[in-house]
CSV table of C-alpha atoms in Angstrom, one decimal:
chain,number,residue,atom,x,y,z
M,1,MET,CA,7.7,-46.7,259.6
M,2,MET,CA,10.3,-45.0,259.9
M,3,SER,CA,10.8,-41.9,262.7
M,4,GLU,CA,11.1,-38.5,261.1
M,5,ILE,CA,14.2,-38.6,263.0
M,6,GLU,CA,15.3,-41.6,260.7
M,7,SER,CA,13.9,-39.9,257.2
M,8,SER,CA,15.8,-36.5,257.7
M,9,PHE,CA,19.0,-38.4,257.7
M,10,GLN,CA,18.4,-40.4,255.0
M,11,SER,CA,17.3,-37.8,253.8
M,12,VAL,CA,20.8,-35.1,254.5
M,13,TRP,CA,22.3,-38.3,253.7
M,14,ALA,CA,21.8,-38.4,250.1
M,15,GLN,CA,21.8,-34.4,249.7
M,16,GLU,CA,25.1,-34.5,250.5
M,17,LEU,CA,26.7,-37.8,249.4
M,18,PRO,CA,27.2,-36.4,245.7
M,19,HIS,CA,28.6,-33.9,247.2
M,20,ILE,CA,31.2,-35.5,249.7
M,21,LEU,CA,32.0,-38.1,246.7
M,22,ALA,CA,32.5,-35.3,244.2
M,23,ALA,CA,35.4,-34.4,246.5
M,24,LEU,CA,36.5,-37.8,246.7
M,25,THR,CA,37.5,-39.0,242.8
M,26,PRO,CA,40.4,-39.3,241.9
M,27,VAL,CA,38.6,-38.2,238.6
M,28,THR,CA,40.3,-35.7,237.4
M,29,GLY,CA,40.8,-36.0,233.5
M,30,LEU,CA,39.8,-38.2,230.4
M,31,VAL,CA,41.7,-41.5,230.2
M,32,HIS,CA,42.7,-41.1,234.0
M,33,ASP,CA,43.2,-45.2,233.2
M,34,PRO,CA,44.6,-46.1,230.7
M,35,GLU,CA,44.8,-50.4,232.6
M,36,LEU,CA,40.7,-49.7,232.0
M,37,CYS,CA,41.0,-48.6,228.4
M,38,ALA,CA,42.4,-50.9,227.6
M,39,ALA,CA,40.5,-53.8,229.1
M,40,LEU,CA,37.4,-52.1,227.2
M,41,ASP,CA,39.1,-52.0,224.6
M,42,GLU,CA,39.7,-56.2,224.5
M,43,LEU,CA,36.0,-56.7,225.4
M,44,VAL,CA,35.2,-54.7,222.3
M,45,ALA,CA,37.6,-57.1,219.5
M,46,ARG,CA,35.9,-60.2,221.2
M,47,ARG,CA,32.7,-58.3,221.2
M,48,GLY,CA,31.5,-56.3,218.3
M,49,LEU,CA,28.4,-54.5,217.7
M,50,GLY,CA,27.4,-56.3,221.0
M,51,ILE,CA,28.3,-53.2,222.9
M,52,ARG,CA,25.6,-51.0,222.1
M,53,ARG,CA,24.4,-49.7,225.5
M,54,VAL,CA,26.9,-48.0,227.5
M,55,VAL,CA,26.7,-46.8,230.8
M,56,VAL,CA,29.0,-44.8,233.3
M,57,LEU,CA,28.5,-44.6,236.8
M,58,SER,CA,30.0,-41.4,238.0
M,59,ALA,CA,30.5,-38.5,240.6
M,60,ASP,CA,32.9,-35.9,237.9
M,61,PRO,CA,31.9,-32.9,235.3
M,62,GLY,CA,31.3,-36.0,232.2
M,63,LEU,CA,34.5,-37.1,231.6
M,64,GLU,CA,35.0,-40.6,232.3
M,65,ALA,CA,32.1,-40.7,230.0
M,66,TYR,CA,33.7,-39.0,227.7
M,67,THR,CA,36.0,-41.4,227.9
M,68,VAL,CA,34.6,-44.8,226.7
M,69,ALA,CA,32.7,-42.3,223.8
M,70,MET,CA,35.8,-41.5,222.5
M,71,ARG,CA,37.6,-45.4,223.4
M,72,LEU,CA,34.2,-46.1,221.1
M,73,SER,CA,34.5,-43.9,218.5
M,74,TRP,CA,37.8,-44.3,217.7
M,75,HIS,CA,36.6,-48.0,217.1
M,76,TRP,CA,33.9,-47.4,214.8
M,77,ARG,CA,35.6,-44.8,213.4
M,78,HIS,CA,34.8,-45.7,210.3
M,79,THR,CA,31.4,-46.5,210.5
M,80,PRO,CA,29.0,-43.7,209.2
M,81,GLN,CA,26.8,-44.4,212.1
M,82,PRO,CA,27.7,-45.7,214.7
M,83,PRO,CA,26.6,-48.7,216.8
M,84,PHE,CA,26.2,-47.8,220.4
M,85,GLN,CA,25.1,-44.6,222.8
M,86,VAL,CA,26.1,-43.8,226.7
M,87,LEU,CA,24.0,-42.7,229.6
M,88,GLY,CA,26.7,-40.8,232.2
M,89,LEU,CA,25.1,-40.8,235.3
M,90,LEU,CA,26.4,-38.4,236.9
M,91,LEU,CA,25.9,-38.4,241.1
M,92,CYS,CA,26.9,-35.1,241.9
M,93,HIS,CA,23.5,-32.7,240.1
M,94,GLU,CA,25.4,-29.9,239.8
M,95,ASP,CA,27.0,-31.3,237.7
M,96,LEU,CA,25.3,-31.4,235.0
M,97,GLN,CA,25.6,-28.5,232.4
M,98,THR,CA,29.4,-28.9,232.0
M,99,ALA,CA,28.5,-31.7,230.6
M,100,ARG,CA,26.0,-31.2,228.9
M,101,ARG,CA,27.9,-28.6,227.7
M,102,GLY,CA,31.5,-30.6,227.3
M,103,VAL,CA,33.8,-27.6,227.6
M,104,TYR,CA,37.2,-27.9,229.8
M,105,PRO,CA,39.9,-26.8,231.6
M,106,MET,CA,42.9,-27.5,229.7
M,107,GLU,CA,44.2,-29.8,232.2
M,108,VAL,CA,41.5,-32.2,231.6
M,109,LEU,CA,44.2,-33.5,229.1
M,110,PRO,CA,46.4,-36.6,230.4
M,111,SER,CA,50.3,-35.3,229.3
M,112,PRO,CA,51.2,-36.9,226.1
M,113,VAL,CA,48.0,-36.9,224.5
M,114,PRO,CA,46.8,-40.5,223.4
M,115,SER,CA,46.7,-40.4,219.3
M,116,TRP,CA,43.2,-42.0,219.2
M,117,LEU,CA,42.5,-39.2,221.3
M,118,SER,CA,43.3,-36.5,218.9
M,119,PRO,CA,40.0,-36.4,216.4
M,120,TRP,CA,37.7,-35.5,219.2
M,121,ILE,CA,38.8,-32.8,220.7
M,122,THR,CA,38.9,-29.0,219.6
M,123,ARG,CA,40.6,-26.4,221.4
M,124,HIS,CA,39.9,-22.8,222.6
M,125,ARG,CA,42.0,-20.8,219.7
M,126,ARG,CA,42.4,-18.5,223.5
M,127,GLN,CA,41.0,-19.7,226.2
M,128,PRO,CA,42.9,-22.7,228.0
M,129,ARG,CA,40.3,-25.1,227.5
M,130,VAL,CA,39.3,-28.6,225.5
M,131,ARG,CA,35.6,-28.9,223.4
M,132,ILE,CA,34.6,-32.9,223.1
M,133,ALA,CA,33.8,-33.4,219.3
M,134,PRO,CA,29.6,-33.2,218.5
M,135,ALA,CA,30.6,-35.9,217.3
M,136,VAL,CA,30.5,-37.3,220.5
M,137,ARG,CA,29.0,-34.8,222.4
M,138,PHE,CA,25.6,-36.8,220.1
M,139,ARG,CA,26.9,-40.4,221.3
M,140,VAL,CA,26.3,-39.4,225.6
M,141,ARG,CA,23.7,-38.0,227.3
M,142,PHE,CA,23.6,-37.5,231.0
M,143,ARG,CA,21.4,-38.0,233.8
M,144,HIS,CA,21.2,-36.8,238.1
M,145,LEU,CA,21.5,-40.3,240.1
M,146,PRO,CA,20.0,-39.7,243.2
M,147,TRP,CA,22.1,-41.9,244.2
M,148,PRO,CA,21.5,-43.7,246.5
M,149,CYS,CA,18.5,-43.9,245.6
M,150,ALA,CA,18.8,-48.2,243.3
M,151,VAL,CA,20.1,-47.0,239.5
M,152,ARG,CA,17.0,-47.8,237.4
M,153,LEU,CA,16.7,-48.9,233.0
M,154,ARG,CA,14.5,-48.5,230.8
M,155,GLU,CA,16.5,-51.0,228.6
M,156,ALA,CA,19.4,-53.6,230.5
M,157,ALA,CA,22.9,-52.0,229.3
M,158,ASP,CA,25.0,-54.1,227.9
M,159,LEU,CA,28.6,-51.8,230.2
M,160,LEU,CA,28.7,-50.7,233.5
M,161,TRP,CA,31.7,-48.0,233.0
M,162,CYS,CA,32.0,-47.6,236.7
M,163,CYS,CA,35.6,-46.2,237.3
M,164,GLY,CA,37.4,-43.6,240.2
M,165,VAL,CA,33.6,-44.2,242.2
M,166,PHE,CA,33.4,-45.9,245.0
M,167,GLU,CA,36.9,-47.1,245.6
M,168,PRO,CA,37.5,-44.7,247.4
M,169,PHE,CA,35.4,-46.6,250.3
M,170,VAL,CA,36.3,-48.8,252.7
M,171,SER,CA,35.9,-52.2,250.9
M,172,PRO,CA,33.8,-54.7,250.5
M,173,LEU,CA,31.5,-51.4,251.2
M,174,GLY,CA,32.5,-50.1,247.4
M,175,GLY,CA,32.0,-54.2,246.2
M,176,ARG,CA,28.4,-54.1,247.3
M,177,LEU,CA,27.8,-51.3,246.4
M,178,VAL,CA,29.5,-51.6,242.8
M,179,LEU,CA,27.3,-55.3,242.4
M,180,GLU,CA,24.0,-53.5,243.8
M,181,ALA,CA,24.4,-51.1,240.6
M,182,ALA,CA,25.6,-54.3,238.4
M,183,ARG,CA,21.8,-55.1,238.3
M,184,VAL,CA,21.3,-53.0,235.4
M,185,VAL,CA,23.1,-55.4,232.8
M,186,ARG,CA,21.9,-57.5,231.0
M,187,PRO,CA,22.9,-61.5,231.5
M,188,GLY,CA,25.9,-61.6,229.0
M,189,GLY,CA,26.7,-58.1,229.4
M,190,PHE,CA,29.5,-56.8,231.2
M,191,VAL,CA,30.9,-55.1,234.1
M,192,ILE,CA,34.4,-52.6,234.3
M,193,THR,CA,35.1,-51.3,237.5
M,194,ASP,CA,38.3,-51.2,239.5
M,195,VAL,CA,36.3,-51.6,242.6
M,196,SER,CA,37.3,-54.6,243.5
M,197,LEU,CA,34.8,-57.4,243.9
M,198,GLY,CA,35.7,-60.3,245.6
M,199,GLY,CA,34.4,-63.6,245.8
M,200,ASP,CA,30.2,-62.5,246.6
M,201,CYS,CA,30.6,-61.0,242.5
M,202,ARG,CA,30.2,-65.3,241.8
M,203,GLU,CA,27.2,-65.6,244.2
M,204,ARG,CA,25.7,-62.4,242.2
M,205,GLY,CA,24.9,-63.6,239.1
M,206,LEU,CA,29.2,-62.1,237.9
M,207,ARG,CA,32.5,-64.1,236.3
M,208,PRO,CA,35.7,-62.2,236.6
M,209,LEU,CA,36.9,-62.6,232.6
M,210,ALA,CA,39.6,-60.0,233.4
M,211,PRO,CA,40.9,-57.6,236.2
M,212,GLY,CA,38.4,-54.7,236.1
M,213,VAL,CA,36.6,-56.9,233.5
M,214,TYR,CA,33.0,-59.7,234.6
M,215,GLN,CA,30.5,-59.9,233.1
M,216,THR,CA,26.1,-61.0,234.0
M,217,VAL,CA,25.8,-64.2,233.6
M,218,HIS,CA,21.8,-64.3,234.6
M,219,TRP,CA,19.3,-62.0,235.5
M,220,TRP,CA,19.5,-61.3,239.8
M,221,ARG,CA,17.2,-62.2,242.1
M,222,VAL,CA,15.7,-58.5,243.9
M,223,SER,CA,16.7,-59.3,247.4
């Protein structure tokens, strides 16, 4: 039976860790990793409409989730009803309100602003702020993940995007955390991450496709 001290420690850990991650994450703007966006482009080009349910695990106020949603919106910009939905799982509860509003300071924009990004943002006339377009916000839902609890979904995801979260952790801990989160991905689905998963990935049901891109090959057994 868990002791009172152990229970108290885990409670404090679960409460404070999101704030630690929010302070450590390097993500402070949209499109913070163009290489991973390019990896997403190649994945969409190969798999097309097979990527419908996307989970973005992040310690920022929705920036990574909106980046993924805007990139997918650009790919399917000629489709009347783009066939995808993004779920942003935020580790810091305080980020939920900002993420759902989709309003950020101008500093989140990359310089120069990529042409594909421009259609999905609007700039405030008087204030130095930028707003995510309604067409993109409609495709993104946000939920607080009280990590380190396991990620659980009603339906398996086609893609897990996990960037700017566990990279600060000393290897191999970061990779193990991503592997645990990747349990939500269906067989044949994908993981895009900035964390090296090392040799454990094959044993845990993932095969590398490209730098930062992995594919699940079967359902994992819960250890």
